CSV table of C-alpha atoms and ligand atoms in Angstrom, one decimal:
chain,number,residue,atom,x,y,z
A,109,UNK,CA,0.0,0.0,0.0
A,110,UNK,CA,0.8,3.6,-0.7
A,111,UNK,CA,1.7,5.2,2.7
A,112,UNK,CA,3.5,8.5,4.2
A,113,UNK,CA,6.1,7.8,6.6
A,114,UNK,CA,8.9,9.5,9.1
A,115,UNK,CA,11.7,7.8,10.8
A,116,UNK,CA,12.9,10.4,12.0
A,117,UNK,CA,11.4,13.7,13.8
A,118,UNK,CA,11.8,17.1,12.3
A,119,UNK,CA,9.9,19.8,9.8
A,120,UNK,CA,7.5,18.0,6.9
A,121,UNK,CA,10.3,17.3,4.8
A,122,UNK,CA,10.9,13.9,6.9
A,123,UNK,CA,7.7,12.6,5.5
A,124,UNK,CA,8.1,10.4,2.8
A,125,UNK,CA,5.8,8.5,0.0
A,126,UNK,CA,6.1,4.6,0.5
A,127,UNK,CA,5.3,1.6,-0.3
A,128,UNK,CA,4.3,-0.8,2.4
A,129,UNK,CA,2.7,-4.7,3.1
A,130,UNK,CA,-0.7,-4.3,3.3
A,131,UNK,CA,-1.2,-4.3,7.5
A,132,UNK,CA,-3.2,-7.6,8.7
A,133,UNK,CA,-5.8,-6.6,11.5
A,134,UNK,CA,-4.3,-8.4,14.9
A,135,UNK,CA,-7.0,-9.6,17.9
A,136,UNK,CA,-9.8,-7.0,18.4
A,137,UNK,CA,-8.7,-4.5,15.4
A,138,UNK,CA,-10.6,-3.9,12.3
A,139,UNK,CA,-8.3,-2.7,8.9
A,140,UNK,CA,-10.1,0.3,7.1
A,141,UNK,CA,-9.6,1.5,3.5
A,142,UNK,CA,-8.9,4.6,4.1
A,143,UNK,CA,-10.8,7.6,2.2
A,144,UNK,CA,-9.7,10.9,3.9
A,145,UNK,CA,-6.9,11.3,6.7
A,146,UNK,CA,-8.1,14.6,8.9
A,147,UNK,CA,-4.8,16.9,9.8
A,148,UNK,CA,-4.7,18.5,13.4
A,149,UNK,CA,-1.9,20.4,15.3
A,150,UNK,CA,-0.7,17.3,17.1
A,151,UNK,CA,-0.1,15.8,13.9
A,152,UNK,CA,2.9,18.3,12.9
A,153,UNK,CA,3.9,18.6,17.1
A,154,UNK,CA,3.9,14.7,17.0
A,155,UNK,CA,6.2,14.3,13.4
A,156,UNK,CA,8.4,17.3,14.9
A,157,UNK,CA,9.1,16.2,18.2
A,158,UNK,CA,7.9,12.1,19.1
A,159,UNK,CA,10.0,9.3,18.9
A,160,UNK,CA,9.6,6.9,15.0
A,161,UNK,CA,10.1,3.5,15.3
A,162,UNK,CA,12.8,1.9,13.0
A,163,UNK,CA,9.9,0.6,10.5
A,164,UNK,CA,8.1,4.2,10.1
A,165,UNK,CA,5.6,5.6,11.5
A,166,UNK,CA,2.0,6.4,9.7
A,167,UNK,CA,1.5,10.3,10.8
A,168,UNK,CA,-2.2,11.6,11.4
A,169,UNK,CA,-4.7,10.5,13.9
A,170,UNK,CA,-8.2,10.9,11.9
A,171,UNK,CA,-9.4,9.5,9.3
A,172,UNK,CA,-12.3,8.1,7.5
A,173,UNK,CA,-12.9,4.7,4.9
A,174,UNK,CA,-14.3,1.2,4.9
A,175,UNK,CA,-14.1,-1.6,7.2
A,176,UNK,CA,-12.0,-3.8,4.8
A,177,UNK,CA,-10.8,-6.6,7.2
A,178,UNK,CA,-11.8,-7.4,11.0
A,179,UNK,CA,-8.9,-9.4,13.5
A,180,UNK,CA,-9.7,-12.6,15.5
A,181,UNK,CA,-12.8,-11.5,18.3
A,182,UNK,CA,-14.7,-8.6,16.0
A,183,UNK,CA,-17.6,-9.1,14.6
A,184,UNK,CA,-17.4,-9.7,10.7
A,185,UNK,CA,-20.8,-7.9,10.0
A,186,UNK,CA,-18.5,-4.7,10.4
A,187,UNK,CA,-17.2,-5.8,7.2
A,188,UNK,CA,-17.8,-3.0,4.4
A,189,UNK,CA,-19.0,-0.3,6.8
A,190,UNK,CA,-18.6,3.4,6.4
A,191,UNK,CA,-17.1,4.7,9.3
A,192,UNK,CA,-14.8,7.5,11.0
A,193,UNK,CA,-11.6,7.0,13.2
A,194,UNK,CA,-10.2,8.6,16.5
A,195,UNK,CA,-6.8,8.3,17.4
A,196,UNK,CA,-5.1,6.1,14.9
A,197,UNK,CA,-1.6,7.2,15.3
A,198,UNK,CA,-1.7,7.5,19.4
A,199,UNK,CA,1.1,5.2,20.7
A,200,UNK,CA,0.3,3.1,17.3
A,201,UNK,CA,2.1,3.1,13.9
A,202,UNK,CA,-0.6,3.0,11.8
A,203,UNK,CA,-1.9,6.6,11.5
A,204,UNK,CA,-4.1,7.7,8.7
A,205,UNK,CA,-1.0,8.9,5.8
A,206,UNK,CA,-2.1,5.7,4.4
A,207,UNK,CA,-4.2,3.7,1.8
A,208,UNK,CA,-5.3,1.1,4.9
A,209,UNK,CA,-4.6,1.2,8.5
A,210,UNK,CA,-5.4,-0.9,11.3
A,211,UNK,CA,-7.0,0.1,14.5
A,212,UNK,CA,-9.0,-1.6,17.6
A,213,UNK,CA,-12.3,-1.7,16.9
A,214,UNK,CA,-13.5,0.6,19.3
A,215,UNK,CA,-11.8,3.2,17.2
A,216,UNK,CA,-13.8,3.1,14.5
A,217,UNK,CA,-17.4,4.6,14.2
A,218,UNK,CA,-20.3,4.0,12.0
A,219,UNK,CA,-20.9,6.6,9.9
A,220,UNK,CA,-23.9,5.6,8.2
A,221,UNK,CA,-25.0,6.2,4.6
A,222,UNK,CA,-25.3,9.8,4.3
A,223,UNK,CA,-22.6,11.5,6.0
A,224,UNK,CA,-19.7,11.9,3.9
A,225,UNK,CA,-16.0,11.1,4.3
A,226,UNK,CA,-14.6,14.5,4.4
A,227,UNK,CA,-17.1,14.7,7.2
A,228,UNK,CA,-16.3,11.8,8.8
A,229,UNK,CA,-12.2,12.8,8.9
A,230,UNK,CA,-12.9,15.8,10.7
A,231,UNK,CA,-14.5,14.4,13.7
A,232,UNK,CA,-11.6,13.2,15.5
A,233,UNK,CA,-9.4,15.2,17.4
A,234,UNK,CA,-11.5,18.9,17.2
A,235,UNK,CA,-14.3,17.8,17.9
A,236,UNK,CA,-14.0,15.0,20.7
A,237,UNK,CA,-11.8,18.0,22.4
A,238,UNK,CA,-14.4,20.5,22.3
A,239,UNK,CA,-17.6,17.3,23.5
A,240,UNK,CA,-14.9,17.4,26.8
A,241,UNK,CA,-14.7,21.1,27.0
A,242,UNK,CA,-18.6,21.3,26.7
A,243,UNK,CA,-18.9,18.8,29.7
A,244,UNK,CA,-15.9,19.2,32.1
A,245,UNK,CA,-17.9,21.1,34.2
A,246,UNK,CA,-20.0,21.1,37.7
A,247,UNK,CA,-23.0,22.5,36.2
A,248,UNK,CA,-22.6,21.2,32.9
A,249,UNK,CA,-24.2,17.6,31.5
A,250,UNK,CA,-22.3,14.8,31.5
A,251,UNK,CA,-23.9,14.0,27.8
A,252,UNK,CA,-24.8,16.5,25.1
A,253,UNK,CA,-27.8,16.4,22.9
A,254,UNK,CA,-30.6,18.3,21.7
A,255,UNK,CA,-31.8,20.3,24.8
A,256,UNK,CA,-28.9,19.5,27.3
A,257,UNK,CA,-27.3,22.9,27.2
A,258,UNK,CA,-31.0,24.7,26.9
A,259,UNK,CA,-30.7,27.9,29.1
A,260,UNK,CA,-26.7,27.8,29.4
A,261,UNK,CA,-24.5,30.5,27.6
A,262,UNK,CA,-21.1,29.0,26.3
A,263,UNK,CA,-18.2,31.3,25.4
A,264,UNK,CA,-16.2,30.0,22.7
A,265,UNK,CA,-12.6,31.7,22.3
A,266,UNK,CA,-11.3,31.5,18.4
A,267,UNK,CA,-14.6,30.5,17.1
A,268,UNK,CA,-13.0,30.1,14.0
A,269,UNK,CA,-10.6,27.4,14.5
A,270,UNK,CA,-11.0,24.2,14.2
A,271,UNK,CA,-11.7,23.0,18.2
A,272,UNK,CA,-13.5,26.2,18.2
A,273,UNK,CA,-15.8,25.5,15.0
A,274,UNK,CA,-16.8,22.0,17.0
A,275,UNK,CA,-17.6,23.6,20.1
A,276,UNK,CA,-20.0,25.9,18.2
A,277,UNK,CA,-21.4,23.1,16.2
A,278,UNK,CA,-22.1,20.8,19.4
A,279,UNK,CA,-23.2,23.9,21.7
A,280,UNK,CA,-25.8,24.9,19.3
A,281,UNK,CA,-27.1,21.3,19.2
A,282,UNK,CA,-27.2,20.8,22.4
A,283,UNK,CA,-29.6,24.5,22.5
A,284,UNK,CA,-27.1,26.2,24.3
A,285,UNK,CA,-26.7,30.1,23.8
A,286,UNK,CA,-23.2,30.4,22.2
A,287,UNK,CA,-21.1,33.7,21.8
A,288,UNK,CA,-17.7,33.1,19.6
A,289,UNK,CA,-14.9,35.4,19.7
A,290,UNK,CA,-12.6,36.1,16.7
A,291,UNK,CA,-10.0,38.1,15.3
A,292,UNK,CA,-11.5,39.9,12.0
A,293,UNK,CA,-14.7,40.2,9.6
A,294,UNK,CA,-13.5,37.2,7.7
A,295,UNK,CA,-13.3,35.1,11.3
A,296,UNK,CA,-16.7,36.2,12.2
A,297,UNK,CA,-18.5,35.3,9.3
A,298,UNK,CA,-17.2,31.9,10.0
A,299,UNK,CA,-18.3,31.7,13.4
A,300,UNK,CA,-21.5,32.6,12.5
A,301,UNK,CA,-21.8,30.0,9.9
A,302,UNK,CA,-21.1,27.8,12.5
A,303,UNK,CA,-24.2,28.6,14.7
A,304,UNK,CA,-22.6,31.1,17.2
A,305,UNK,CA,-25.2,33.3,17.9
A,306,UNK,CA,-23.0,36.1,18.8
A,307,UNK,CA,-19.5,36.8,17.2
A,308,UNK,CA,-17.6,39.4,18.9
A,309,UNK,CA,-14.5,40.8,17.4
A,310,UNK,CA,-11.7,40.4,20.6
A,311,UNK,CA,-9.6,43.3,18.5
A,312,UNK,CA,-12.0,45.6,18.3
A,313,UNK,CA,-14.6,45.3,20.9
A,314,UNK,CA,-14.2,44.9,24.8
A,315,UNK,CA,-14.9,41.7,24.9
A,316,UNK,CA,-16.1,41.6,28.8
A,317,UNK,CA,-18.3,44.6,28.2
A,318,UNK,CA,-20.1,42.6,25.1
A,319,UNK,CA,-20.7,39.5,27.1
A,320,UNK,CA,-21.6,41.2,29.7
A,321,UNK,CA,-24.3,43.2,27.7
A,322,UNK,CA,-25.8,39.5,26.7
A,323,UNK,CA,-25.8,37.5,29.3
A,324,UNK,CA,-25.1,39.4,32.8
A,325,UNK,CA,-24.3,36.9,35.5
A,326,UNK,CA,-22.2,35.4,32.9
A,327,UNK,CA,-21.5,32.4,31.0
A,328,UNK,CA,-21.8,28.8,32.2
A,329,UNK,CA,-18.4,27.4,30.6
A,330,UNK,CA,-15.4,28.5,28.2
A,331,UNK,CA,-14.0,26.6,25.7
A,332,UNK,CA,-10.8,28.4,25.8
A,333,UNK,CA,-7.5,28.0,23.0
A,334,UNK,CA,-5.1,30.9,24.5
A,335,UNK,CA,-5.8,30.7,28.3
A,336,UNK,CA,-2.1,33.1,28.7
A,337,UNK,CA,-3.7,35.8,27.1
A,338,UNK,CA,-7.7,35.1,28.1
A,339,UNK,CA,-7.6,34.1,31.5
A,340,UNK,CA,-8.4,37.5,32.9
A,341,UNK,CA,-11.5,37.9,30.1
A,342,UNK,CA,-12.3,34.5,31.3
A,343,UNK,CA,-12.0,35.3,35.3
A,344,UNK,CA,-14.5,38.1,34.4
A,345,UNK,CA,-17.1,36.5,32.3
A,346,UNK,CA,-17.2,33.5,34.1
A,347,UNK,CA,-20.9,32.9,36.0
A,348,UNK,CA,-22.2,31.0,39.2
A,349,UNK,CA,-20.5,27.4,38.9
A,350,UNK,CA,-19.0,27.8,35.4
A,351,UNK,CA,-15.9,26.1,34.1
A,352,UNK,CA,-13.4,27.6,31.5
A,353,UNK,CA,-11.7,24.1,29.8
A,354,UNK,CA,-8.2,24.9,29.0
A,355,UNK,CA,-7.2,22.7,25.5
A,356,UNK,CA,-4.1,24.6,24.0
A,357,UNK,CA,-1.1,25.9,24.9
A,358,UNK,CA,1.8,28.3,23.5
A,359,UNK,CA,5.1,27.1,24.3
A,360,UNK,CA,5.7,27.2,27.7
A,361,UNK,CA,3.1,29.7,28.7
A,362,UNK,CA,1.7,30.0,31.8
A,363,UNK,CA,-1.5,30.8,33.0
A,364,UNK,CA,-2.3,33.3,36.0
A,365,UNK,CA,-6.0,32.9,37.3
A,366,UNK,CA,-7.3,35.7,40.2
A,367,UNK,CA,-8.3,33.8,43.2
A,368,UNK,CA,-10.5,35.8,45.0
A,369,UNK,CA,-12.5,36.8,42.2
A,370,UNK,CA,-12.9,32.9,41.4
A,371,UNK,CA,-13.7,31.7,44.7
A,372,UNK,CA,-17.3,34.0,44.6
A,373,UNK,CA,-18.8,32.0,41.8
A,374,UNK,CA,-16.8,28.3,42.9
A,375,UNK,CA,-15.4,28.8,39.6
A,376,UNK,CA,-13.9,25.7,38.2
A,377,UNK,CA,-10.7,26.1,36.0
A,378,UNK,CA,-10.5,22.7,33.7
A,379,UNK,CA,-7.3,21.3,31.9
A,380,UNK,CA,-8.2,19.4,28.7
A,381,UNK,CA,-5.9,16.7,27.1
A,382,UNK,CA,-8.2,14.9,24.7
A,383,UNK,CA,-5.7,11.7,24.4
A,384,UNK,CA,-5.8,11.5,28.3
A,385,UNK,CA,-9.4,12.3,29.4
A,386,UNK,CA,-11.0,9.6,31.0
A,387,UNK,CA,-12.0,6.5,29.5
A,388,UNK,CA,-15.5,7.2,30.3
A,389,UNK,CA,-16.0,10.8,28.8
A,390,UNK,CA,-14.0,9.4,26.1
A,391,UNK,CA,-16.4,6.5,25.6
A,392,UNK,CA,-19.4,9.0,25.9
A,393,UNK,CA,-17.5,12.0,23.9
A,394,UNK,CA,-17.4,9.4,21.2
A,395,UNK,CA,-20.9,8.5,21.1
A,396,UNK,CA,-22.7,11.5,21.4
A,397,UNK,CA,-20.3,13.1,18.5
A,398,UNK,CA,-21.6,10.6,16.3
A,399,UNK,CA,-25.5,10.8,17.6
A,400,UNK,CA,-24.9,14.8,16.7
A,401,UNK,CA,-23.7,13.6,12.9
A,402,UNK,CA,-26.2,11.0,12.5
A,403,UNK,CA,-28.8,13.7,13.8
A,404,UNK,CA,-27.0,15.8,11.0
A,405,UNK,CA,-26.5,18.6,13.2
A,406,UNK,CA,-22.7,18.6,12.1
A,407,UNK,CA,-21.5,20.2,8.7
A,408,UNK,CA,-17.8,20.9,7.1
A,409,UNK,CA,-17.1,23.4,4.1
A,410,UNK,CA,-17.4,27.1,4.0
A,411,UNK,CA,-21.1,26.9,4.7
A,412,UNK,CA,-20.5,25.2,8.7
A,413,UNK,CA,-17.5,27.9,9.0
A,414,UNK,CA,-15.0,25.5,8.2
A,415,UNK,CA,-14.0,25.5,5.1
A,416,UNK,CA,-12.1,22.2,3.4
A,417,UNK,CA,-8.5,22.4,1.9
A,418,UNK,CA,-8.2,19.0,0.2
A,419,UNK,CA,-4.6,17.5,-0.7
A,420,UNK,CA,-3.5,14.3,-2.2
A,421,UNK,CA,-1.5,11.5,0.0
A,422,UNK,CA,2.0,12.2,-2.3
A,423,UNK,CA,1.2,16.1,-0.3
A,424,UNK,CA,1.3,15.5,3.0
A,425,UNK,CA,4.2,17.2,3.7
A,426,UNK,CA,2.2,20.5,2.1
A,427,UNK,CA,-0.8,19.5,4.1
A,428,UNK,CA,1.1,19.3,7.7
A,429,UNK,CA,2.6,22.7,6.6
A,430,UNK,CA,-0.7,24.4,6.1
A,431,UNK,CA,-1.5,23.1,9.3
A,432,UNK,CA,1.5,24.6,10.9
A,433,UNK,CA,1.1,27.8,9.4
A,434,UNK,CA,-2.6,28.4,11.0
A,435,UNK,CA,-4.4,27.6,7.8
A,436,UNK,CA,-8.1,28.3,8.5
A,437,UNK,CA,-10.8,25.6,8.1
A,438,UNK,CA,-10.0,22.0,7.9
A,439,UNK,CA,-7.1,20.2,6.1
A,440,UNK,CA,-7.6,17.0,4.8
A,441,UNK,CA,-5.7,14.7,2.7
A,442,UNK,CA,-7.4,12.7,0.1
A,443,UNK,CA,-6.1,9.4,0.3
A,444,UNK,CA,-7.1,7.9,-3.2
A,445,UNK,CA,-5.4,10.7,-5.4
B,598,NAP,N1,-5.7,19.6,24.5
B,598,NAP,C1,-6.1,18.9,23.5
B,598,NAP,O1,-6.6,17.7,23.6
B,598,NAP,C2,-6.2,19.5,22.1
B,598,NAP,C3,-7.0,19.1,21.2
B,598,NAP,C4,-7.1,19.7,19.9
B,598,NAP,C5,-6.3,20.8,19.7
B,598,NAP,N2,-5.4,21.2,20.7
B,598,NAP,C6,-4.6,22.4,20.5
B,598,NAP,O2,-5.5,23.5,20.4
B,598,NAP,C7,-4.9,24.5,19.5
B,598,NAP,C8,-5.9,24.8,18.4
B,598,NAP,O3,-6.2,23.7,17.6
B,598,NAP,P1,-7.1,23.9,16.3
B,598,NAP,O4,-7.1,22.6,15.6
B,598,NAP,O5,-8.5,24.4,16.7
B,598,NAP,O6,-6.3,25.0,15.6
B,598,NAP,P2,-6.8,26.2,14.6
B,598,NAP,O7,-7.8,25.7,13.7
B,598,NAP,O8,-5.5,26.8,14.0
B,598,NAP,O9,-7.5,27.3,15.5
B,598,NAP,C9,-6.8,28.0,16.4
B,598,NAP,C10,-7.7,29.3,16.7
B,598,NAP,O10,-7.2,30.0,17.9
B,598,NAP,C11,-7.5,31.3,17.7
B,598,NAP,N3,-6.8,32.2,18.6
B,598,NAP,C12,-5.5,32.3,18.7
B,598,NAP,N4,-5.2,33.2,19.7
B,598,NAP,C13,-6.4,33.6,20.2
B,598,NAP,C14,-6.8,34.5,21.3
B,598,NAP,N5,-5.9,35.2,22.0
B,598,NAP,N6,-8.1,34.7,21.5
B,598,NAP,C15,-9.0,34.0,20.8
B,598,NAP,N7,-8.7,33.1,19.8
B,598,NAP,C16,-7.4,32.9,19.5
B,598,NAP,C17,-7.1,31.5,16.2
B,598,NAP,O11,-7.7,32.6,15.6
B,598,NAP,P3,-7.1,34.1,15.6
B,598,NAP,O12,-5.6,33.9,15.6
B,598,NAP,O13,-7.7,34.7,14.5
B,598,NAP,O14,-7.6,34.6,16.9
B,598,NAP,C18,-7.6,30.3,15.6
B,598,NAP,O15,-9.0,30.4,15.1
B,598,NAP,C19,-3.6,23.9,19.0
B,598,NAP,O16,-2.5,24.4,19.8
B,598,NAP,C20,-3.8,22.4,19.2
B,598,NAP,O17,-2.5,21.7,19.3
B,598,NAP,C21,-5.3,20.6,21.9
């Protein structure tokens, strides 16, 4: 099979086109065809800094394809399903890069008829980050569906990303009020596309006057990607109970959170590492992500605020660099051209 490998870490350029055995399913793990491979951050901070095996390793956790091959244990009727995949390449070899890889079952998904692959490949990693950031909380649901956020108002910082796009996506289904903030026109039109119902422009507006102006006691949780330069926003917007989830991270950065002002509302200040979240909100992240795509209450392209940047396997390398560069939208990689 056609696959991308590195041996070695460092910048996109260790990513090479090979050719590989096709990979035989062991106990409990299904092999998919693969259709689209989803690109995230940790893809290129994985390939620049983790630690190859000798053989190669497949970069890119998500993906999407077609059961092709089920190991010893699975059931065979998952034989020729659609389906989407979360974490291919975590402590694995077989990532996505690749015309097949093999996962445990548990990984894969069913993605029904309908929904398509480029859909399916950008589940993964944004959006099973931002079902944890949406439930991390004292006063938030465990589970989200229609109706479990009704009444709650979500604050979504860099609505526009991809994280941020999913939290807007999943808040909205689950009737929650949600206010995106973004960094220009172009940023806000995306937010909005995504179902925020109100975008507020953090370099241009006061962004704790405008939240304050909607929703005065403040928001019930914050999905929040740069907590170094937020927290105080955050410390001020946050309501009675309310958790601000804490995903990302620049370099080294700290984060300084006021205490008194966080001890009035029993404020609860939530680190999110999507690969190391429990195995139950995992389990349930997992589930109700797919109950919001079969419900189809979850879109890609321009029209959901994310728009697609589509590249063939042999461009990977391009791909993770688009990625690194803050391309806007979703990159995926197109695993049959
Ligand atoms: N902890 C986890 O499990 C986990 C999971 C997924 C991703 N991540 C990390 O989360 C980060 C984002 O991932 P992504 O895939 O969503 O990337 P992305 O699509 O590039 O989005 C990043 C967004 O952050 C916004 N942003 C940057 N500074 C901001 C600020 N001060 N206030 C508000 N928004 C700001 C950017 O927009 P502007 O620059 O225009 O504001 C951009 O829209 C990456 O560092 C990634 O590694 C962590």
């Amino acid at each position: 099979m056609r696959a991308i490998t590195y041996t070695q870490p460092g910048g996109p350029e260790v990513l090479q086109l090979t050719d590989l055995p096709l990979p035989e399913p062991g106990p409990g793990e299904v092999r998919v065809r693969v259709a689209f491979s989803g690109v995230n951050p940790t893809d290129w901070k994985t390939r620049s800094t983790g630690r190859p095996g000798p053989d190669g390793q497949i970069p890119n956790q998500d993906g999407s394809g077609t059961v092709e091959a089920v190991g010893q244990g699975v059931d065979p009727v998952l034989v020729g399903e659609r389906v989407w995949i979360w974490e291919a390449a975590h402590q694995r070899r077989f990532g996505t890069a690749a015309e097949y890889t093999v996962v445990p079952a548990r990984q894969v998904v069913l993605l029904g008829a309908v929904p398509t692959f480029e859909l399916g490949a950008a589940l993964g990693i944004p959006f099973l980050t931002a079902h944890r950031c949406l439930t991390a909380g004292e006063s938030l649901p465990d589970r989200l569906g229609p109706g479990a956020l009704a009444g709650r108002t979500v604050l979504v910082q860099g609505g526009a990303g991809a994280v941020g796009n999913a939290a807007i996506q999943l808040a909205r289904w689950a009737d929650a009020t949600v206010i995106a903030t973004v960094s220009s026109p172009q940023k806000a039109q995306l937010a909005a596309a995504a179902g925020a119902t109100h975008v507020i422009d953090y370099r241009q507006q006061d962004v704790v006057h405008e939240v304050r102006k909607i929703v005065p006691h403040g928001v019930d949780a914050i999905v929040e990607v740069a907590a170094a330069q937020n927290a105080a926003v955050d410390a001020e917007v946050i309501g009675l109970h309310g958790a601000v989830a804490i995903y990302a991270a620049t370099g080294d950065q700290g984060v300084t959170i006021p205490i008194r002002s966080q001890m009035r509302p029993n404020a609860r200040w939530q680190f999110v590492l999507v690969y190391e979240e429990p195995e139950r909100a995992k389990a349930i992240g997992v589930e109700d992500v797919n109950a919001a795509v079969l419900d189809g209450a979850v879109r890609v392209g321009g029209d959901a605020g994310l728009p697609l940047h589509v590249f063939p396997l042999a461009d990977t390398a391009v791909a993770h660099q688009a990625v690194e560069d803050g391309a806007v939208g979703k990159v995926l990689i197109d695993v049959t051209a």
